[in-house]
Coordinates of N, CA and C in Angstrom, one line a residue:
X2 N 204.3 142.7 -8.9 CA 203.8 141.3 -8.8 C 204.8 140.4 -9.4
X3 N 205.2 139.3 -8.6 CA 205.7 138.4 -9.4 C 205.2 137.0 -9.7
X4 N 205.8 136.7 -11.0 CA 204.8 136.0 -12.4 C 205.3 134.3 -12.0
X5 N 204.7 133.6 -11.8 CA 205.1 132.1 -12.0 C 204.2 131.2 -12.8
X6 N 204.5 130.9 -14.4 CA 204.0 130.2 -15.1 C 204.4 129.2 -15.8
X7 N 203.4 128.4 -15.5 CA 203.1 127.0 -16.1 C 202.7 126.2 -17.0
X8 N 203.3 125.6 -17.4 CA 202.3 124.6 -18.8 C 202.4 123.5 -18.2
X9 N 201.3 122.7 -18.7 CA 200.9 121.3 -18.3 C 200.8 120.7 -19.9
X10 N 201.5 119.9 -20.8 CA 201.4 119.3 -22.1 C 201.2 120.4 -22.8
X11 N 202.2 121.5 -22.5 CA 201.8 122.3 -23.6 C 203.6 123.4 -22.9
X12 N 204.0 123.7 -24.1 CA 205.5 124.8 -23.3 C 205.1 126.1 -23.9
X13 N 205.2 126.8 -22.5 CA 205.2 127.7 -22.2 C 206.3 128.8 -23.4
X14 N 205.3 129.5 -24.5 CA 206.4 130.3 -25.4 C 206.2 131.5 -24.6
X15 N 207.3 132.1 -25.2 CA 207.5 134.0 -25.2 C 205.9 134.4 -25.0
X16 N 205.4 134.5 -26.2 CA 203.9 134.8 -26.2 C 203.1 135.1 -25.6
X17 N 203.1 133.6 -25.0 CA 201.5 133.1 -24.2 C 202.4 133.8 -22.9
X18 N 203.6 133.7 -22.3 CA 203.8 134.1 -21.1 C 203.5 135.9 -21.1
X19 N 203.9 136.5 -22.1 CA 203.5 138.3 -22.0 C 202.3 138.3 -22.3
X20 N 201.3 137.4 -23.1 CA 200.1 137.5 -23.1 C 199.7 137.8 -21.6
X21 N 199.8 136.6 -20.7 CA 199.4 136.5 -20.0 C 199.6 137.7 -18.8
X22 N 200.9 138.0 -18.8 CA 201.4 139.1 -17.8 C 201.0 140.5 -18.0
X23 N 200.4 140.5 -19.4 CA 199.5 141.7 -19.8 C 198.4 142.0 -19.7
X24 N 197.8 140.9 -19.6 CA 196.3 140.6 -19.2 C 196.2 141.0 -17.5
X25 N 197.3 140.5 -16.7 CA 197.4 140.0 -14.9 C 197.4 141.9 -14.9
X26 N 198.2 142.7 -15.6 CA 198.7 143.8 -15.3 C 197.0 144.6 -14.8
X27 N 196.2 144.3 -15.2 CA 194.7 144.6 -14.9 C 194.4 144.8 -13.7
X28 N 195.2 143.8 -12.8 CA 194.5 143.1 -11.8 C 195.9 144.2 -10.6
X29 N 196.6 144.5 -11.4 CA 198.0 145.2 -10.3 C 197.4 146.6 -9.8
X30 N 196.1 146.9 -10.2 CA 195.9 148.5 -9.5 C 195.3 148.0 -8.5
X31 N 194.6 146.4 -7.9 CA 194.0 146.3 -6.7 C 194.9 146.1 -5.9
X32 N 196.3 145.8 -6.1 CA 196.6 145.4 -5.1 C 198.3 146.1 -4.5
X33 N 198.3 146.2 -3.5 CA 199.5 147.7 -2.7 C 200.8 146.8 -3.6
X34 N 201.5 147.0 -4.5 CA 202.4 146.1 -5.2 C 204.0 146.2 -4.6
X35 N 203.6 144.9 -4.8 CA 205.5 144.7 -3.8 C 205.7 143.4 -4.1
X36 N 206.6 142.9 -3.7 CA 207.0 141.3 -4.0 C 206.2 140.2 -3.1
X37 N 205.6 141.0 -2.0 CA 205.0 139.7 -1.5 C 203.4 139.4 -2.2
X38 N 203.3 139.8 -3.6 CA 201.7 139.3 -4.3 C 202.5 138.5 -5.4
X39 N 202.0 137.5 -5.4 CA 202.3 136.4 -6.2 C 201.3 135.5 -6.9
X40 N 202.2 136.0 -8.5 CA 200.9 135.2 -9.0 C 201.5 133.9 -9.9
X41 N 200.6 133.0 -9.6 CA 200.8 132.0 -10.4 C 199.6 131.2 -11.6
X42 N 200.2 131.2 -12.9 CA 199.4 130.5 -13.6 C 200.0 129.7 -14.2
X43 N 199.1 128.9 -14.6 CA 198.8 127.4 -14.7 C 198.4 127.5 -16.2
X44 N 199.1 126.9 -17.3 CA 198.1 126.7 -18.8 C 197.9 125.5 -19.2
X45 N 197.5 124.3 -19.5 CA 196.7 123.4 -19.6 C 196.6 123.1 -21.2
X46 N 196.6 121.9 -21.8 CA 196.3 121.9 -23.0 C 195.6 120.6 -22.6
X47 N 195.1 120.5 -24.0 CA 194.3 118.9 -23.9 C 193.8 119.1 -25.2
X48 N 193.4 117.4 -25.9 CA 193.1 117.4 -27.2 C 192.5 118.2 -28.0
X49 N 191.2 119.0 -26.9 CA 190.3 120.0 -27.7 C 190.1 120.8 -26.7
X50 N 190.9 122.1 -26.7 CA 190.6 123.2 -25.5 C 192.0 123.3 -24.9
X51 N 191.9 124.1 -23.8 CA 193.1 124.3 -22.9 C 191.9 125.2 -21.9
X52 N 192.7 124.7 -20.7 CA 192.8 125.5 -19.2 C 193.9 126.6 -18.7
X53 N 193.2 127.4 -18.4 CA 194.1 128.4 -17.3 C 193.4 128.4 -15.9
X54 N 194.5 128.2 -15.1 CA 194.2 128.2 -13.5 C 195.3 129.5 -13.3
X55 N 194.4 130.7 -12.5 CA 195.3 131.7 -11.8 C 195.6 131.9 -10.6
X56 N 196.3 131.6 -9.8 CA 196.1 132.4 -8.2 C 196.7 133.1 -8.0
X57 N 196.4 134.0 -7.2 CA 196.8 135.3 -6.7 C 197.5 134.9 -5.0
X58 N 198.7 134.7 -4.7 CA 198.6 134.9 -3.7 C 199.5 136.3 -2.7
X59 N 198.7 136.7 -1.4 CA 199.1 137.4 -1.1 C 199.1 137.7 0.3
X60 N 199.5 138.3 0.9 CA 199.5 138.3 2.5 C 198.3 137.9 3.2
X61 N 196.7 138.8 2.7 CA 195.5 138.7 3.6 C 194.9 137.3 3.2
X62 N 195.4 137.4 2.0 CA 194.1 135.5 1.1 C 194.6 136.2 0.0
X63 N 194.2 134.6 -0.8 CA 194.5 134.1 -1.8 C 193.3 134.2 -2.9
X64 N 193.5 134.5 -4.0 CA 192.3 134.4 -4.8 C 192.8 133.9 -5.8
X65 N 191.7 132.9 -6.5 CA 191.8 131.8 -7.5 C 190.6 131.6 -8.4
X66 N 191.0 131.5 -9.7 CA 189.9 131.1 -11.0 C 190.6 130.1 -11.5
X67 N 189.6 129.2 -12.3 CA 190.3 128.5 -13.4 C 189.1 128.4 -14.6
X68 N 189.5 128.6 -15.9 CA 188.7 128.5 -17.0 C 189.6 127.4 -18.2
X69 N 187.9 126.7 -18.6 CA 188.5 125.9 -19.8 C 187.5 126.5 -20.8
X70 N 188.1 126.8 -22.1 CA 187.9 126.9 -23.7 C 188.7 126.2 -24.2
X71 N 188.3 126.7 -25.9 CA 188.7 125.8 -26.7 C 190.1 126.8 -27.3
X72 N 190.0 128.6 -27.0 CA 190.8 128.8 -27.3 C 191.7 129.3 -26.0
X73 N 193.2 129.4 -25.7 CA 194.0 129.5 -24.8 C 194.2 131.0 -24.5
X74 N 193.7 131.6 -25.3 CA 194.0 133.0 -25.2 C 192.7 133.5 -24.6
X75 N 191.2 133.3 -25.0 CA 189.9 133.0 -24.6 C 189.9 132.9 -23.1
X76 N 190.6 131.8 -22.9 CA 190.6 130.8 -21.4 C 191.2 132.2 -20.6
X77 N 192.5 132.9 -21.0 CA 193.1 133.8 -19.7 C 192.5 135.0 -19.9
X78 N 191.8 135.7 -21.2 CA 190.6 136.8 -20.9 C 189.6 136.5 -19.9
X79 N 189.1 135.6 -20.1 CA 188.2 134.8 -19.2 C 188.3 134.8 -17.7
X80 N 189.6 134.4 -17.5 CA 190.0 134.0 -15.9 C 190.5 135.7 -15.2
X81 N 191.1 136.4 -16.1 CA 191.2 137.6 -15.9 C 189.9 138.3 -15.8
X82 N 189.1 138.6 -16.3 CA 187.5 139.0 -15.8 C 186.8 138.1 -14.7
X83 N 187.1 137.1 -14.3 CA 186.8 136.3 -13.1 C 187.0 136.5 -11.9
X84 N 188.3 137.2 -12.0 CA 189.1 137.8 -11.1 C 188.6 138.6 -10.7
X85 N 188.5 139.6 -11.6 CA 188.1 141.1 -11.0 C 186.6 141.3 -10.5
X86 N 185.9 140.8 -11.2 CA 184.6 140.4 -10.5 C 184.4 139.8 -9.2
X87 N 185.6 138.7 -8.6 CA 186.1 138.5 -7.3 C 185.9 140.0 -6.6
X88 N 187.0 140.7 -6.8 CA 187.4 141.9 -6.4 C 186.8 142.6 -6.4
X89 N 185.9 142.9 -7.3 CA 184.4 144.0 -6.6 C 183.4 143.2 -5.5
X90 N 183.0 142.0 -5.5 CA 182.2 141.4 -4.7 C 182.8 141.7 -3.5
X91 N 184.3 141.1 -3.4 CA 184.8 141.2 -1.9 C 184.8 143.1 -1.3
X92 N 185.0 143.8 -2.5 CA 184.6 145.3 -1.9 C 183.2 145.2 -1.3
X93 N 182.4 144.4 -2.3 CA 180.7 145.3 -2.1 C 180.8 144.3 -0.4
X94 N 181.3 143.4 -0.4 CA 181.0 142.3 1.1 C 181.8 142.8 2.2
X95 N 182.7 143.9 2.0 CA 183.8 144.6 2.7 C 183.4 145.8 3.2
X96 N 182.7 146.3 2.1 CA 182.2 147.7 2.8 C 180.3 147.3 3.8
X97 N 179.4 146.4 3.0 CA 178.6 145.9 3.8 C 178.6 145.6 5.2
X98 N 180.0 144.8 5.4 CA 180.4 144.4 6.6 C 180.7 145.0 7.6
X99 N 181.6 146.2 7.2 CA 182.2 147.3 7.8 C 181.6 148.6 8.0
X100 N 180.4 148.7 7.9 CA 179.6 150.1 8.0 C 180.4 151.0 7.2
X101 N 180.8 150.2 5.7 CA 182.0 151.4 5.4 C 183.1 151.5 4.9
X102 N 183.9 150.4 6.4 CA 184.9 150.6 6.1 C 185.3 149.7 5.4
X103 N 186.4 149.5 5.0 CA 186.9 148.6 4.0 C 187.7 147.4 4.7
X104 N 188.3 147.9 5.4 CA 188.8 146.4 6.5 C 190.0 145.9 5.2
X105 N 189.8 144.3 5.7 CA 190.7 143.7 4.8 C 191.3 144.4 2.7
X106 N 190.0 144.9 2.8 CA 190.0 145.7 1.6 C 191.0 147.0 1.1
X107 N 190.9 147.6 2.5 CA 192.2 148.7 2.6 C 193.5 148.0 2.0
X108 N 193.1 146.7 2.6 CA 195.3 146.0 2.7 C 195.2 145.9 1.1
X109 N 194.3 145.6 0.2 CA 194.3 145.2 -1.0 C 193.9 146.4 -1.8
X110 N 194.3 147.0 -1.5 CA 193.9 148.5 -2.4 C 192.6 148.3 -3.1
X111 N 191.6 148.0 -2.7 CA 190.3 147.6 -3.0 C 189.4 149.1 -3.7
X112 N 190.0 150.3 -3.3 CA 189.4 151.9 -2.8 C 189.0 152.0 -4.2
X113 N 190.0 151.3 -5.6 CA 190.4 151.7 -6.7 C 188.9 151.0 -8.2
X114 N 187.9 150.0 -7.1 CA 186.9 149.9 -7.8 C 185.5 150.0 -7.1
X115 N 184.9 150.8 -8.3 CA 183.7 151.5 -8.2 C 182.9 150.6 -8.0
X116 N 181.6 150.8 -7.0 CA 180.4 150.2 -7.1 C 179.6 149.6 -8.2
X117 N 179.7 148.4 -8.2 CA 178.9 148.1 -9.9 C 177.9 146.8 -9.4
X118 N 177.7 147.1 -8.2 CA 176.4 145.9 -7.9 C 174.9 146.5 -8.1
X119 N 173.7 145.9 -8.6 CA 173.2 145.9 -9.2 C 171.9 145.7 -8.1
X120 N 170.7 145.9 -7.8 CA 170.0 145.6 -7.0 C 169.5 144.1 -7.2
X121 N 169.5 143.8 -8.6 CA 169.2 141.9 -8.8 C 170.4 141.6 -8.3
X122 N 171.2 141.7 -8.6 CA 172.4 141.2 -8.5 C 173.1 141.0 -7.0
X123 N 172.3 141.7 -5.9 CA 173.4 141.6 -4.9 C 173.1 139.8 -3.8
X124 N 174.0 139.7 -3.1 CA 173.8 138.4 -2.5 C 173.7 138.6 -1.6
X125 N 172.4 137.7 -0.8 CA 172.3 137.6 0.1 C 172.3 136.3 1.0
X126 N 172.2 135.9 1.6 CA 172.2 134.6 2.7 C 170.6 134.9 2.8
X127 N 169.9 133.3 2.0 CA 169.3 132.7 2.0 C 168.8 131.8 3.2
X128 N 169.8 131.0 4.0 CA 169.4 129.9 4.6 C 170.6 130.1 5.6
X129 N 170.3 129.9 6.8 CA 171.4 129.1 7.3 C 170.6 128.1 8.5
X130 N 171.4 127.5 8.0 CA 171.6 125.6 9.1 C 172.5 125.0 10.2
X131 N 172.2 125.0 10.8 CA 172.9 124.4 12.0 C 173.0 123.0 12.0
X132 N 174.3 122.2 11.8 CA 174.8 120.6 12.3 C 175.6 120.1 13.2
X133 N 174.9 118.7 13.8 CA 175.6 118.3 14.2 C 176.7 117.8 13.7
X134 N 178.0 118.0 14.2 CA 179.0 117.4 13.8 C 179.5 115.4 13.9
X135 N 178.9 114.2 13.2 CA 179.0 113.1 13.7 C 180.2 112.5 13.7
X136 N 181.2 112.0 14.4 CA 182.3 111.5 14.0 C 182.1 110.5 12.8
X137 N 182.7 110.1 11.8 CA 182.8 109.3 10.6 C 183.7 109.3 10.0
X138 N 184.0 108.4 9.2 CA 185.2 108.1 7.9 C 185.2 109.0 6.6
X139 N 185.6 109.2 5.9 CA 186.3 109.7 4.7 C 185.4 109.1 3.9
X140 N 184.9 107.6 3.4 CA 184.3 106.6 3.1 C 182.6 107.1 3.3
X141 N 182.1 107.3 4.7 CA 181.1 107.5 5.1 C 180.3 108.8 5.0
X142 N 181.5 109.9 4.9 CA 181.1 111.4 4.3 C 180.8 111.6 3.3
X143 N 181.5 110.3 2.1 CA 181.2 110.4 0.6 C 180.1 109.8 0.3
X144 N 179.9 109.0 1.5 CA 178.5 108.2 0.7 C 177.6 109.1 1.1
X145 N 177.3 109.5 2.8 CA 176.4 110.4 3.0 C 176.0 111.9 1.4
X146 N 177.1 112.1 1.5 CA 176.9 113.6 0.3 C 176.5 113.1 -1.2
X147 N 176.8 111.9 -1.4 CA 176.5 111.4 -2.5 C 174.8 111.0 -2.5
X148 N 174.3 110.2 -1.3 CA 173.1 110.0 -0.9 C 172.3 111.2 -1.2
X149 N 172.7 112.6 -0.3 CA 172.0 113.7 -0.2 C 171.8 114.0 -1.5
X150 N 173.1 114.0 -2.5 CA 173.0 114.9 -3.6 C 173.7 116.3 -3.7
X151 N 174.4 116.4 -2.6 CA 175.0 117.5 -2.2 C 176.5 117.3 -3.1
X152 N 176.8 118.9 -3.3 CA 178.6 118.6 -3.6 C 179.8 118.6 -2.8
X153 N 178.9 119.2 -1.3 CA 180.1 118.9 -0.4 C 179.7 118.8 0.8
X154 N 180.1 118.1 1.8 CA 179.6 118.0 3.5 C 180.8 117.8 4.0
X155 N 179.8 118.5 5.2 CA 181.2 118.8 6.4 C 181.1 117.6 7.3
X156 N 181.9 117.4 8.5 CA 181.8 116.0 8.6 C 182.9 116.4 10.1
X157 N 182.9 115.3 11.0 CA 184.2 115.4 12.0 C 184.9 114.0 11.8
X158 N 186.3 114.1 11.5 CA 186.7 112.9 11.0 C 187.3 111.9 12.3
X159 N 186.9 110.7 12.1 CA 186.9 109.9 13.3 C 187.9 109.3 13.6
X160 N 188.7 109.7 12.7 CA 190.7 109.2 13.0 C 191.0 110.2 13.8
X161 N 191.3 111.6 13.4 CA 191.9 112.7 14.2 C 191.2 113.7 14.4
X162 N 189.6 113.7 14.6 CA 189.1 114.5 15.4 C 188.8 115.9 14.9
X163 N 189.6 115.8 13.6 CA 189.1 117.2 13.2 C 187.8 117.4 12.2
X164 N 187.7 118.8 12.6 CA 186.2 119.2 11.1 C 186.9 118.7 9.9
X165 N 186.5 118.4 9.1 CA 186.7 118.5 7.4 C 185.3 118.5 6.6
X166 N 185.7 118.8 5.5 CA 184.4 118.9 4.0 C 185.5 117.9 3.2
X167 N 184.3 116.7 3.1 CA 184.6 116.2 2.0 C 183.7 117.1 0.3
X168 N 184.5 116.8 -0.5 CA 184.0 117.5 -1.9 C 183.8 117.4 -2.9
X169 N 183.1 116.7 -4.3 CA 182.9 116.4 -5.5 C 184.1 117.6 -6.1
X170 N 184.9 117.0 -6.9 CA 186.1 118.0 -7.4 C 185.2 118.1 -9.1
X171 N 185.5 119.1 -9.7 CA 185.0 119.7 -11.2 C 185.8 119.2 -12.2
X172 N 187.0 118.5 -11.7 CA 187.5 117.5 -12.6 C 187.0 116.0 -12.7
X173 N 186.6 115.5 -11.8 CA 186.2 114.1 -11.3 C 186.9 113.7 -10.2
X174 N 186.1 112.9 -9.3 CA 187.0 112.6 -8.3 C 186.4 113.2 -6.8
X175 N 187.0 112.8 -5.8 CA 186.6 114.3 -4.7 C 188.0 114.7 -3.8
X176 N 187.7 115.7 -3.1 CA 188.5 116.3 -2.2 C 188.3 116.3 -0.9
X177 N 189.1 116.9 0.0 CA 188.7 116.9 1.1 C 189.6 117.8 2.0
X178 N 189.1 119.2 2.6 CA 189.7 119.7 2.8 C 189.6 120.0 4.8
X179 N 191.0 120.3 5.2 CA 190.6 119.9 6.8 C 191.7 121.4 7.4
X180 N 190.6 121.7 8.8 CA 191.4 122.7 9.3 C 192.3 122.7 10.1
X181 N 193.5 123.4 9.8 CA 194.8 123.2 10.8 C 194.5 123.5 11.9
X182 N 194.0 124.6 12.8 CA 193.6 125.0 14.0 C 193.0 124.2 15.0
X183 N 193.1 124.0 15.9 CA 192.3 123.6 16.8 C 191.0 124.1 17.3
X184 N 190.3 123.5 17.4 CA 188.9 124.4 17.8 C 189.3 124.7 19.0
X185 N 190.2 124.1 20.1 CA 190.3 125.5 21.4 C 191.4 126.8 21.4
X186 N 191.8 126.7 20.1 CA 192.8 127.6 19.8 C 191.7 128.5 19.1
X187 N 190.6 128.6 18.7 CA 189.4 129.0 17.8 C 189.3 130.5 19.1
X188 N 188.9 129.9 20.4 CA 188.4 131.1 21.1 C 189.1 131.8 21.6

């Protein structure tokens, strides 16, 4: 795996970077290791606390945590168990899916953790909803979600036609994220 890390108001010592690369080394038995898994973190300081953002990226998808504490070392035990927790769910959703098999899972050496879902614990799909898609602004998606109370709605944007979700971001602020595809490239 290769390491790319970061400080934001804060430099990156000796330390905190093998801290961190010793912690990630956890995360290297899920995945077939070669140069194309890449990880990058992120360390964060601020007056009281610090952030760690990690992503994993790798050929099938990308997986990402971020944790704030008050201690820096705390924050990447933290985002490190985040992780892995990722990583059994996508097994338990992988083999669910697959009568089995492991699918995308195989690519990620997934084989290497054990069953640890819990019968409270498993997830299921509660609800699903069907929308129409209305054309509207950027402007118009925030007020609607803001109206609802929701943290994020999907929306068809009335400039260029595409799906997007606008988003309440966990910093402050919102996002909005839109699909490169075409929906007739979809079928």
């Amino acid at each position: 795996m290769k390491y790319t890390i970061i400080g934001k108001n804060i430099d990156v010592t000796d330390s905190i970077s093998a801290y961190i690369q010793e912690k990630m080394q956890r995360m290297e038995k899920y995945f077939v290791i070669n140069d194309e898994v890449l990880c990058r973190a992120v360390v964060q300081s601020y007056k009281v606390g610090a952030k760690v953002e990690i992503t994993i990226f790798t050929k099938e998808m990308d997986f990402r945590t971020e944790v704030r504490n008050n201690d820096l070392y705390a924050a990447v035990d933290l985002a490190v168990d985040k992780l892995e927790d990722q990583m059994r769910r996508l097994k338990t959703r992988m083999n669910r899916g697959h009568n089995g098999r492991l699918g995308i899972g195989q690519l990620l050496a997934l084989q290497n953790i054990e069953e640890e879902v819990e019968e409270d614990d498993e997830e299921e799909v509660v609800r699903t909803k069907s929308i129409y898609l209305e054309p509207m602004t950027l402007d118009d998606a925030i007020t609607r979600m803001d109206a609802l109370g929701h943290t994020f709605f999907v929306y068809l944007d009335a400039d260029d036609e595409e799906i997007s979700v606008a988003y309440k971001r966990l910093d402050g602020g919102y996002g909005v994220i839109q699909v490169e595809n075409k929906l007739d490239s979809m079928n």
